[in-house]
Amino acid sequence: MRREVPLFITAIVGISFVIQYFIPHPPFSNLSDWFSDWFSIIQACAIVLGALNLMKISFLKVKDKKPDWGYAAVIIVSFLFITIIGLSEGEGFRLPGTKFDWIYNFIFIPLSATMFSILAFFVASASYRAFRARNFEATLLLIAAFFVMLGRVPIGDLLVWFMPEGYQLSNLASWVMNVPQAAGQRAIMIGIGLGVVSTSLRVILGIERSHIGGGE
Amino acid sequence: MSTKVKEILAVVAITIFCLVFYIGKINGWETIEFSFTVSMIVISLLVLSLVWILILTIKGNLIERRIVFLFVGIAVTLPLFMGISQKISSSPEVVSLYESVDALPAGSKVLISFDYDPPSAPELQPMAEAFIQLCFEKNLKVITMGLWPQGPQQANLAFEKVFSSEKLKGRKFEYGVDYVNLGFQTGNEFVVQRMGSSFKSMFPTDYVGNAYNDLPLVKNIKNFSNIDYCFNLSAGFPGTVEWIQIGVDRFGVLLGAGNTAVQAPQIYPYLNAGQLTGLLGGMNGAAEFEKLTEIPGKGTKFMLSQSFSHMVVIAFVLIGNVAFFMSGRKSMLEGNEE
Amino acid sequence: MDHFSLWLAAFLTLGIISFLYKDNPWYKLTEAIFIGISAGYWVVTLYWDNFYGKFWVNKGEEPTLWIGAFFGFLMLLRLIPKVGWLSRWPLAFIVGATSGLWLMNYFASNIMVQVQATIMPLFSTGYGTGFDADFATIVANFVIFFGTLTGLVYFFFSKEHKGAFGVGAKIGIFFLMITFGASFGYTVMSRMSLLIGRIDFLFGDWLGMIQ
C-alpha cells in the first residue's frame, strides 16, 4: 500500500497530462484543470513545510544550545517578525506604505540583492586564478567569451572604431550569439529534451521509483 | 601594528567617511561628477595598476584575492562618477521586440509576467520600467502577474517609477481599468497551463484581494485567447522557457522576453526558431531597449560601469594566462639547459 | 526614505559585503536575518495569494480545490515521523504531474520545434524553394545546421568517436566551446550588473555621492 498507492497516483496524473495534450476536451481538460489547481496548492504547502522545518531545526538548535545557537534565534525572531506583520496587515499587505512593504524595501531587497552581487568578486578572482588556455578548446572558449564580453558593451565598438558600420564588435557579438552559440545551445537543448522525455516516461510507467523513497 | 588594530582603524575610517558624506547629502551637497580630464587620469591609474599586477604575477606572486576584490570594487564604482556617455547600438533581437510591441493597436491587452526577485532587479527592472512606459505611451492595457513571489512587488515598484516619469505627467491611470496586478501563484508551469483555460481560476483575486470579476480590465479575459501580447521578465525557473513551452507552443501566445544575462544564451535557440518575437538580454539589452524607446533609465546609466568591469575581468584572465605561459616557457628553458 | 531605513539597509548591505574580507559575526548576523525574512516572506505571500483567494474569497466556487487542500495537508504531515509516510502521496502527485507535463512540453518545444528550425533549406529565406537568401543568411543557415548536427554527434556516446564520426564530434566540441564561452561572458555580465546595482544604492541612494 505504501508504495503502490504513490506509484498509482504518479501514473494516473502523468498519463492524464499526456492525454490532455492530444485531447484538450472534457473530461481530460477537466482533469488537467483540477490537477493544475491541486499542484498549486500542494506546492504552496510544500514551501510552508520547508519554512516550518527550518523553524523546527532552529528551535532545536536554540533549545540544545548548539554552537552558533544565537544565529538560530535570530532566524526564528526574523521569521516571526515578518510573518506576524504580514498576516496582520490584511489583503493589502504589499501596498506602498505598509510595514510589510517597508520590510521588503529596506531589509529583504538589500540582503537578497547583496548576497548575489558578491558573486561578481568571486567570478573575477576565479578568472584570474583558474582560467587558463591550456589547449585549443579552452582557447576557443576564451576567445568567444572575450568577443561576447567586449561586443555587448559600448567600449567594444570604441576599440574597433576603424571598422565600417555593420562590422563592429557589437555586430560580431550579435552574430556569435544568434548563430554558432545558438547552434551549440540547440544541440544541448535537444539532448536534454531527450533525457527529460525518457526520464518522464520511466517515472510515469513506474520504472523509476526513487521519488517514493526506500523502505516501508 | 597588529591586524586587529588595522581592521578597527579601517572600520572607523569607513564609518567616518560614510557619516561625512551622509551629513553632506542632508545639507544639500552636490553629487560628484569627474571631469573628462579627471576621468582619463583615473582610467590611466587603473591601467597602471593592472600593469603592476601583471608584473607581480609574472614574477610568480599571484596577488591575494582580497586585492582582486578591491580592484573589482574600484573598477565598478569609479565609472559611476564619470560623466562619459557611450554610443549604444541596437541588436536585431531588441529591435524585433520593440517593433512587435509598436505594431499593437491602442487598447490591446498586454500581459507582463514578473518572474524575478530583487537580486535580478538591476538587469530586469529597467526593462520592466521601459516596457510599461512604452505600453502606456501607446495606450495599451497592462496586466501584471508573477510566477515568483517577489514579482508583484517588483511590478508595483515599476508602476510607481513609470507614473512619475516626465512623458506621462498629467495623464491619469486608473487601477482596474488601465492596469491590474494579479499577484503571485505557486505552481510554476502549471500556473501557465491553467491560465490556458481560465485566468480567474488561477487568480481568483488580484494582489490586494479584489475579486477577479470586480476588475473591469480582466473580468472579460477568460484565457490567453483574450490577450494580445505577453512579455516575460525572467531570472530562471519558472520563467521564459515555461512560457514558451506552454504559452507559445500550446496556446499560441505572442511572446517577448527579457532575461538576465545568465539565462539569455539558453533562450537564443527559441528566438531563432521563431518561438519568441524578441529578446532583451541582460543590462545591455535593457540599455538598448531604453535607447529605442527613448526612455533613459538605469540600464543606460550603468553601461559605463559594465564596460569597465568587463575590461577588468578580461585583463585579469589575460594576466593570469600571460604569467602561466611565461612560467611554462621558463621551466621548459630551464629543463633544456639542464 | 527616512534616515533609519537607509542606514539599516546600508548596514545589512555592508554586513554581507564584509564576507569578502573574511567570515565574521556581522556577516553571520545578516545571513541569519536573510534566512528568517525569506522564509517568512514566502509564508505570508503564499497565505494571501494562494490560500486566502482560493478558499476564502472564492469559497464554494470550486469545491474540487478541497481535494488539493487535503493533499497539501498530507504534505505537512512529513513533520510528524509516525505519519510522515503519507507525504509520499502528494509527492507522487507532484512528480507525476511534472513528468506528464514535461514529457509533452519538452518533446514539442525543445525537440520537435528545434529540429524543425534546424532542418530547413540552406539557400532560401524561410522554407521557400527559391535561391533567394543573401550570403550572410546562407552562412548562418550552414553554421546552425552543421553546428547543431555536430553538437548532437558529440553527445552520442553509444558509438566510439573515431574516423568520420570522430571528426564530426570534434567539430561539435568546437561549437560547444563557443557556446560555453558565450555563456561565461554573459555570466560575467550578469554578476557585474548585480554588483553595480548595489554600488549604486550605497553611493547614490545612501551617501548621495552620485546622481
mmCIF file with all atom_site columns, C-alpha atoms in Angstrom, chain A residues 37-138:
data_model
loop_
_atom_site.group_PDB
_atom_site.id
_atom_site.type_symbol
_atom_site.label_atom_id
_atom_site.label_alt_id
_atom_site.label_comp_id
_atom_site.label_asym_id
_atom_site.label_entity_id
_atom_site.label_seq_id
_atom_site.pdbx_PDB_ins_code
_atom_site.Cartn_x
_atom_site.Cartn_y
_atom_site.Cartn_z
_atom_site.occupancy
_atom_site.B_iso_or_equiv
_atom_site.pdbx_formal_charge
_atom_site.auth_seq_id
_atom_site.auth_comp_id
_atom_site.auth_asym_id
_atom_site.auth_atom_id
_atom_site.pdbx_PDB_model_num
ATOM 1   C CA . ASP A 1 37  ? -5.098 23.685 -9.232  1.00 0.00 ? 37  ASP A CA 1
ATOM 2   C CA . TRP A 1 38  ? -4.097 20.931 -6.809  1.00 0.00 ? 38  TRP A CA 1
ATOM 3   C CA . PHE A 1 39  ? -0.457 21.221 -7.878  1.00 0.00 ? 39  PHE A CA 1
ATOM 4   C CA . SER A 1 40  ? -0.508 24.900 -6.959  1.00 0.00 ? 40  SER A CA 1
ATOM 5   C CA . ILE A 1 41  ? -1.943 24.172 -3.519  1.00 0.00 ? 41  ILE A CA 1
ATOM 6   C CA . ILE A 1 42  ? 0.366  21.217 -2.817  1.00 0.00 ? 42  ILE A CA 1
ATOM 7   C CA . GLN A 1 43  ? 3.419  23.201 -3.840  1.00 0.00 ? 43  GLN A CA 1
ATOM 8   C CA . ALA A 1 44  ? 2.353  26.028 -1.543  1.00 0.00 ? 44  ALA A CA 1
ATOM 9   C CA . CYS A 1 45  ? 2.078  23.524 1.310   1.00 0.00 ? 45  CYS A CA 1
ATOM 10  C CA . ALA A 1 46  ? 5.492  22.087 0.405   1.00 0.00 ? 46  ALA A CA 1
ATOM 11  C CA . ILE A 1 47  ? 7.034  25.540 0.776   1.00 0.00 ? 47  ILE A CA 1
ATOM 12  C CA . VAL A 1 48  ? 5.248  26.046 4.093   1.00 0.00 ? 48  VAL A CA 1
ATOM 13  C CA . LEU A 1 49  ? 6.626  22.640 5.124   1.00 0.00 ? 49  LEU A CA 1
ATOM 14  C CA . GLY A 1 50  ? 10.120 23.903 4.340   1.00 0.00 ? 50  GLY A CA 1
ATOM 15  C CA . ALA A 1 51  ? 9.608  27.006 6.439   1.00 0.00 ? 51  ALA A CA 1
ATOM 16  C CA . LEU A 1 52  ? 8.203  25.004 9.354   1.00 0.00 ? 52  LEU A CA 1
ATOM 17  C CA . ASN A 1 53  ? 11.096 22.554 9.116   1.00 0.00 ? 53  ASN A CA 1
ATOM 18  C CA . LEU A 1 54  ? 13.531 25.468 9.259   1.00 0.00 ? 54  LEU A CA 1
ATOM 19  C CA . MET A 1 55  ? 11.806 26.703 12.410  1.00 0.00 ? 55  MET A CA 1
ATOM 20  C CA . LYS A 1 56  ? 11.918 23.197 13.925  1.00 0.00 ? 56  LYS A CA 1
ATOM 21  C CA . ILE A 1 57  ? 15.664 22.853 13.277  1.00 0.00 ? 57  ILE A CA 1
ATOM 22  C CA . SER A 1 58  ? 16.403 26.372 14.560  1.00 0.00 ? 58  SER A CA 1
ATOM 23  C CA . PHE A 1 59  ? 14.287 25.818 17.661  1.00 0.00 ? 59  PHE A CA 1
ATOM 24  C CA . LEU A 1 60  ? 16.097 22.569 18.462  1.00 0.00 ? 60  LEU A CA 1
ATOM 25  C CA . LYS A 1 61  ? 19.434 24.325 17.992  1.00 0.00 ? 61  LYS A CA 1
ATOM 26  C CA . VAL A 1 62  ? 18.434 27.041 20.455  1.00 0.00 ? 62  VAL A CA 1
ATOM 27  C CA . LYS A 1 63  ? 16.952 24.547 22.935  1.00 0.00 ? 63  LYS A CA 1
ATOM 28  C CA . ASP A 1 64  ? 20.100 22.376 22.971  1.00 0.00 ? 64  ASP A CA 1
ATOM 29  C CA . LYS A 1 65  ? 22.416 25.427 22.946  1.00 0.00 ? 65  LYS A CA 1
ATOM 30  C CA . LYS A 1 66  ? 24.387 24.049 19.993  1.00 0.00 ? 66  LYS A CA 1
ATOM 31  C CA . PRO A 1 67  ? 27.273 26.141 18.547  1.00 0.00 ? 67  PRO A CA 1
ATOM 32  C CA . ASP A 1 68  ? 26.056 29.391 16.952  1.00 0.00 ? 68  ASP A CA 1
ATOM 33  C CA . TRP A 1 69  ? 22.612 28.932 18.563  1.00 0.00 ? 69  TRP A CA 1
ATOM 34  C CA . GLY A 1 70  ? 22.355 32.717 18.756  1.00 0.00 ? 70  GLY A CA 1
ATOM 35  C CA . TYR A 1 71  ? 22.062 32.943 14.988  1.00 0.00 ? 71  TYR A CA 1
ATOM 36  C CA . ALA A 1 72  ? 19.329 30.278 15.027  1.00 0.00 ? 72  ALA A CA 1
ATOM 37  C CA . ALA A 1 73  ? 17.449 32.518 17.479  1.00 0.00 ? 73  ALA A CA 1
ATOM 38  C CA . VAL A 1 74  ? 17.864 35.429 15.042  1.00 0.00 ? 74  VAL A CA 1
ATOM 39  C CA . ILE A 1 75  ? 16.374 33.250 12.282  1.00 0.00 ? 75  ILE A CA 1
ATOM 40  C CA . ILE A 1 76  ? 13.328 32.468 14.439  1.00 0.00 ? 76  ILE A CA 1
ATOM 41  C CA . VAL A 1 77  ? 12.849 36.101 15.500  1.00 0.00 ? 77  VAL A CA 1
ATOM 42  C CA . SER A 1 78  ? 13.185 37.380 11.896  1.00 0.00 ? 78  SER A CA 1
ATOM 43  C CA . PHE A 1 79  ? 10.714 34.777 10.638  1.00 0.00 ? 79  PHE A CA 1
ATOM 44  C CA . LEU A 1 80  ? 8.143  35.605 13.305  1.00 0.00 ? 80  LEU A CA 1
ATOM 45  C CA . PHE A 1 81  ? 8.666  39.348 12.815  1.00 0.00 ? 81  PHE A CA 1
ATOM 46  C CA . ILE A 1 82  ? 7.778  39.356 9.114   1.00 0.00 ? 82  ILE A CA 1
ATOM 47  C CA . THR A 1 83  ? 5.121  36.635 9.376   1.00 0.00 ? 83  THR A CA 1
ATOM 48  C CA . ILE A 1 84  ? 3.153  38.327 12.135  1.00 0.00 ? 84  ILE A CA 1
ATOM 49  C CA . ILE A 1 85  ? 3.331  41.713 10.421  1.00 0.00 ? 85  ILE A CA 1
ATOM 50  C CA . GLY A 1 86  ? 2.415  40.280 7.019   1.00 0.00 ? 86  GLY A CA 1
ATOM 51  C CA . LEU A 1 87  ? -0.502 38.198 8.246   1.00 0.00 ? 87  LEU A CA 1
ATOM 52  C CA . SER A 1 88  ? -1.925 41.005 10.371  1.00 0.00 ? 88  SER A CA 1
ATOM 53  C CA . GLU A 1 89  ? -1.903 43.670 7.650   1.00 0.00 ? 89  GLU A CA 1
ATOM 54  C CA . GLY A 1 90  ? -4.704 42.173 5.597   1.00 0.00 ? 90  GLY A CA 1
ATOM 55  C CA . GLU A 1 91  ? -5.044 41.716 1.841   1.00 0.00 ? 91  GLU A CA 1
ATOM 56  C CA . GLY A 1 92  ? -3.272 44.978 1.015   1.00 0.00 ? 92  GLY A CA 1
ATOM 57  C CA . PHE A 1 93  ? -0.149 43.896 2.870   1.00 0.00 ? 93  PHE A CA 1
ATOM 58  C CA . ARG A 1 94  ? 2.085  44.758 -0.100  1.00 0.00 ? 94  ARG A CA 1
ATOM 59  C CA . LEU A 1 95  ? 0.764  48.224 -0.806  1.00 0.00 ? 95  LEU A CA 1
ATOM 60  C CA . PRO A 1 96  ? 3.316  51.065 -0.606  1.00 0.00 ? 96  PRO A CA 1
ATOM 61  C CA . GLY A 1 97  ? 3.410  52.480 2.903   1.00 0.00 ? 97  GLY A CA 1
ATOM 62  C CA . THR A 1 98  ? 2.637  49.255 4.744   1.00 0.00 ? 98  THR A CA 1
ATOM 63  C CA . LYS A 1 99  ? 5.080  47.754 7.259   1.00 0.00 ? 99  LYS A CA 1
ATOM 64  C CA . PHE A 1 100 ? 5.467  44.665 5.049   1.00 0.00 ? 100 PHE A CA 1
ATOM 65  C CA . ASP A 1 101 ? 6.419  46.868 2.107   1.00 0.00 ? 101 ASP A CA 1
ATOM 66  C CA . TRP A 1 102 ? 8.962  48.632 4.349   1.00 0.00 ? 102 TRP A CA 1
ATOM 67  C CA . ILE A 1 103 ? 10.475 45.276 5.341   1.00 0.00 ? 103 ILE A CA 1
ATOM 68  C CA . TYR A 1 104 ? 10.641 44.307 1.646   1.00 0.00 ? 104 TYR A CA 1
ATOM 69  C CA . ASN A 1 105 ? 12.327 47.558 0.570   1.00 0.00 ? 105 ASN A CA 1
ATOM 70  C CA . PHE A 1 106 ? 14.777 48.076 3.433   1.00 0.00 ? 106 PHE A CA 1
ATOM 71  C CA . ILE A 1 107 ? 15.544 44.570 4.684   1.00 0.00 ? 107 ILE A CA 1
ATOM 72  C CA . PHE A 1 108 ? 14.709 41.939 2.063   1.00 0.00 ? 108 PHE A CA 1
ATOM 73  C CA . ILE A 1 109 ? 15.994 43.783 -1.016  1.00 0.00 ? 109 ILE A CA 1
ATOM 74  C CA . PRO A 1 110 ? 19.365 44.860 0.497   1.00 0.00 ? 110 PRO A CA 1
ATOM 75  C CA . LEU A 1 111 ? 20.006 41.362 1.845   1.00 0.00 ? 111 LEU A CA 1
ATOM 76  C CA . SER A 1 112 ? 18.966 39.294 -1.168  1.00 0.00 ? 112 SER A CA 1
ATOM 77  C CA . ALA A 1 113 ? 20.448 41.634 -3.762  1.00 0.00 ? 113 ALA A CA 1
ATOM 78  C CA . THR A 1 114 ? 23.803 41.938 -1.975  1.00 0.00 ? 114 THR A CA 1
ATOM 79  C CA . MET A 1 115 ? 24.041 38.190 -1.307  1.00 0.00 ? 115 MET A CA 1
ATOM 80  C CA . PHE A 1 116 ? 24.098 37.541 -5.067  1.00 0.00 ? 116 PHE A CA 1
ATOM 81  C CA . SER A 1 117 ? 26.082 40.609 -6.026  1.00 0.00 ? 117 SER A CA 1
ATOM 82  C CA . ILE A 1 118 ? 29.219 39.419 -4.170  1.00 0.00 ? 118 ILE A CA 1
ATOM 83  C CA . LEU A 1 119 ? 29.428 36.661 -6.804  1.00 0.00 ? 119 LEU A CA 1
ATOM 84  C CA . ALA A 1 120 ? 30.911 39.313 -9.107  1.00 0.00 ? 120 ALA A CA 1
ATOM 85  C CA . PHE A 1 121 ? 34.052 39.409 -6.996  1.00 0.00 ? 121 PHE A CA 1
ATOM 86  C CA . PHE A 1 122 ? 34.398 35.638 -7.000  1.00 0.00 ? 122 PHE A CA 1
ATOM 87  C CA . VAL A 1 123 ? 33.949 35.497 -10.786 1.00 0.00 ? 123 VAL A CA 1
ATOM 88  C CA . ALA A 1 124 ? 36.823 37.936 -11.255 1.00 0.00 ? 124 ALA A CA 1
ATOM 89  C CA . SER A 1 125 ? 39.054 36.153 -8.745  1.00 0.00 ? 125 SER A CA 1
ATOM 90  C CA . ALA A 1 126 ? 38.326 32.724 -10.238 1.00 0.00 ? 126 ALA A CA 1
ATOM 91  C CA . SER A 1 127 ? 39.013 34.046 -13.754 1.00 0.00 ? 127 SER A CA 1
ATOM 92  C CA . TYR A 1 128 ? 42.395 35.368 -12.620 1.00 0.00 ? 128 TYR A CA 1
ATOM 93  C CA . ARG A 1 129 ? 43.432 32.208 -10.796 1.00 0.00 ? 129 ARG A CA 1
ATOM 94  C CA . ALA A 1 130 ? 41.961 29.339 -12.748 1.00 0.00 ? 130 ALA A CA 1
ATOM 95  C CA . PHE A 1 131 ? 41.026 30.329 -16.306 1.00 0.00 ? 131 PHE A CA 1
ATOM 96  C CA . ARG A 1 132 ? 43.917 29.012 -18.384 1.00 0.00 ? 132 ARG A CA 1
ATOM 97  C CA . ALA A 1 133 ? 44.068 28.450 -22.134 1.00 0.00 ? 133 ALA A CA 1
ATOM 98  C CA . ARG A 1 134 ? 45.788 25.064 -21.809 1.00 0.00 ? 134 ARG A CA 1
ATOM 99  C CA . ASN A 1 135 ? 44.563 23.675 -25.124 1.00 0.00 ? 135 ASN A CA 1
ATOM 100 C CA . PHE A 1 136 ? 42.813 24.695 -28.318 1.00 0.00 ? 136 PHE A CA 1
ATOM 101 C CA . GLU A 1 137 ? 39.313 24.110 -26.935 1.00 0.00 ? 137 GLU A CA 1
ATOM 102 C CA . ALA A 1 138 ? 39.952 26.279 -23.869 1.00 0.00 ? 138 ALA A CA 1
#
